[in-house]
Amino acid sequence: MEHRPDLHLRDRARNGVQDTQMRQAIQKAVDRLSSNKAKAAQELGNWDAWREQGKRIRKHTIENLDYYLAQLAENVRKSGGFVHFVPTAAEARQVVLDICKKHNAKMVIKSKSMVSEEIHLNPALEHAGIEAVETDLAEYILQLAGEPPSHIIVPAIHKNRRQIAELFSKVAGHPVESDTPSLTAFARKILRKKFLTADVGITGCNFAVAQTGSVTLVTNEGNARLTTSLPKVLISIMGMERIVPTFEDLEVLLTLLPRSATGQKLTSYVSVINKTRNVDEKDGAKEFHLLILDNGRSRMLEDDEFRQALHCIRCGACFNVCPVYRQIGGHAYASVYGGPIGSVITPLLLNDLDFWGELAYASSLCAACSSSCPVKIPLHDLLLALRHRRAEAGYTPFLEKTAFNLWRRFFKLPAAYKFAMKMASIGQKPFVTNGFIKAGPPPLSNWTNSRYFPALPGETFRDRWREKQ
Ligand code: SF4
């Protein structure tokens, strides 16, 4: 499916629904992730108590964010690192470019970082003549394909092995087999050389620990370890909410995160970066920079209704259970943060209820997302609240507003309502087969193109009520 952030949600969703290969790949993957998660949660026991504890930690941290950010910055500086508070994406890009220029960097290696996607870092680096190489396997695949991630945990979830083999074959100049060992061996061979020659390493941050000034990275491929230990300069970029007060709190969130994300008890690698390299050490960065990004988060922090969206620990569990995500795929959201949580935070981060506020409608409000969230964010309530806010701001389409106004009038006038129902019941007759409208005229065809519409019954509730009387 083509990535088209310029289209409206309705058109992006239509494109997604028509991409059968993508839908099959996603459905297979999210089914596996969801069942792994259910098993891991059951094995741990007391899952709801763990979730409650996670919620408490996130709530406390976000309510005292100014205190913990100051503590984090102080401890990073004490360990010899540099801290940059960056208000916008543009300023974040500029800080990274300045550091790279200061060190005359020609190539940077990156471990997976959604926040670097949020600030559009790669195009800025390339524009400045600096090669940016993604080292997470899925991110590397997407970089070759020229596509953005479609899931926050499994960025290339929409691709199958055959498509990946085709991409790798183009780079190799000869056919690469599509079995997993061949694909990973090929990526490893290419990326090893990049690790050894890169000037700067760039990472995201799963959680920064305020108590010690540590940056924690949770990965399965070991690429974050190479990214943080081989280049002489290391830059970590974090959203300002990605912080925990202490290692005890980190333990709770690291119990919830991998289980919710992939069903693992622990990811293969949990790296904690505490300080720059000692003089007698052979590896590790000599210079460390931590970028703490705002980019709309302060606005969310001030908003009593939506502050809790900052509790998110980016586990992706809400994507995996969302019936809408399964059908339309991640690119239909057109935001780096898709799925239910992306539908909430994208309009808020971008401060745009008009175009991006449409994402609040990419939900059936079934509440599966809220039930799956390890820190108990009531996502479906937030999506509904966002719809209210958008409607109050006057962004409801004219046709929808008119339709609901007419509906309200019919409800107020029993005779008019009855008449309208009678007319609709007669008018639908040419389209009804076995109690369903299978191919309706526009605008009903928007519905019947993908599913049947139940026909109005010949006898209304009012008729039956009168008969019973
Ligand atoms: S909202 Fe909850 S379930 Fe969704 S990614 Fe964030 S923490 Fe995970």
mmCIF file of N, CA and C in Angstrom, residues 62 82 144 242 267 395:
data_model
loop_
_atom_site.group_PDB
_atom_site.id
_atom_site.type_symbol
_atom_site.label_atom_id
_atom_site.label_comp_id
_atom_site.label_asym_id
_atom_site.label_seq_id
_atom_site.Cartn_x
_atom_site.Cartn_y
_atom_site.Cartn_z
ATOM 1 N N ILE A 62 4.113 11.425 35.465
ATOM 2 C CA ILE A 62 3.631 12.501 34.578
ATOM 3 C C ILE A 62 3.149 13.696 35.409
ATOM 4 N N PHE A 82 25.783 15.526 27.973
ATOM 5 C CA PHE A 82 25.187 16.830 27.659
ATOM 6 C C PHE A 82 23.676 16.634 27.521
ATOM 7 N N LEU A 144 15.183 0.579 3.018
ATOM 8 C CA LEU A 144 15.408 0.151 1.632
ATOM 9 C C LEU A 144 14.143 0.343 0.791
ATOM 10 N N ARG A 242 9.137 9.912 28.507
ATOM 11 C CA ARG A 242 9.694 8.555 28.588
ATOM 12 C C ARG A 242 10.678 8.440 29.755
ATOM 13 N N THR A 267 12.984 -8.935 26.861
ATOM 14 C CA THR A 267 13.556 -8.939 25.510
ATOM 15 C C THR A 267 14.987 -9.475 25.585
ATOM 16 N N TYR A 395 -15.765 21.132 13.256
ATOM 17 C CA TYR A 395 -15.164 20.445 12.108
ATOM 18 C C TYR A 395 -16.030 19.320 11.548
#
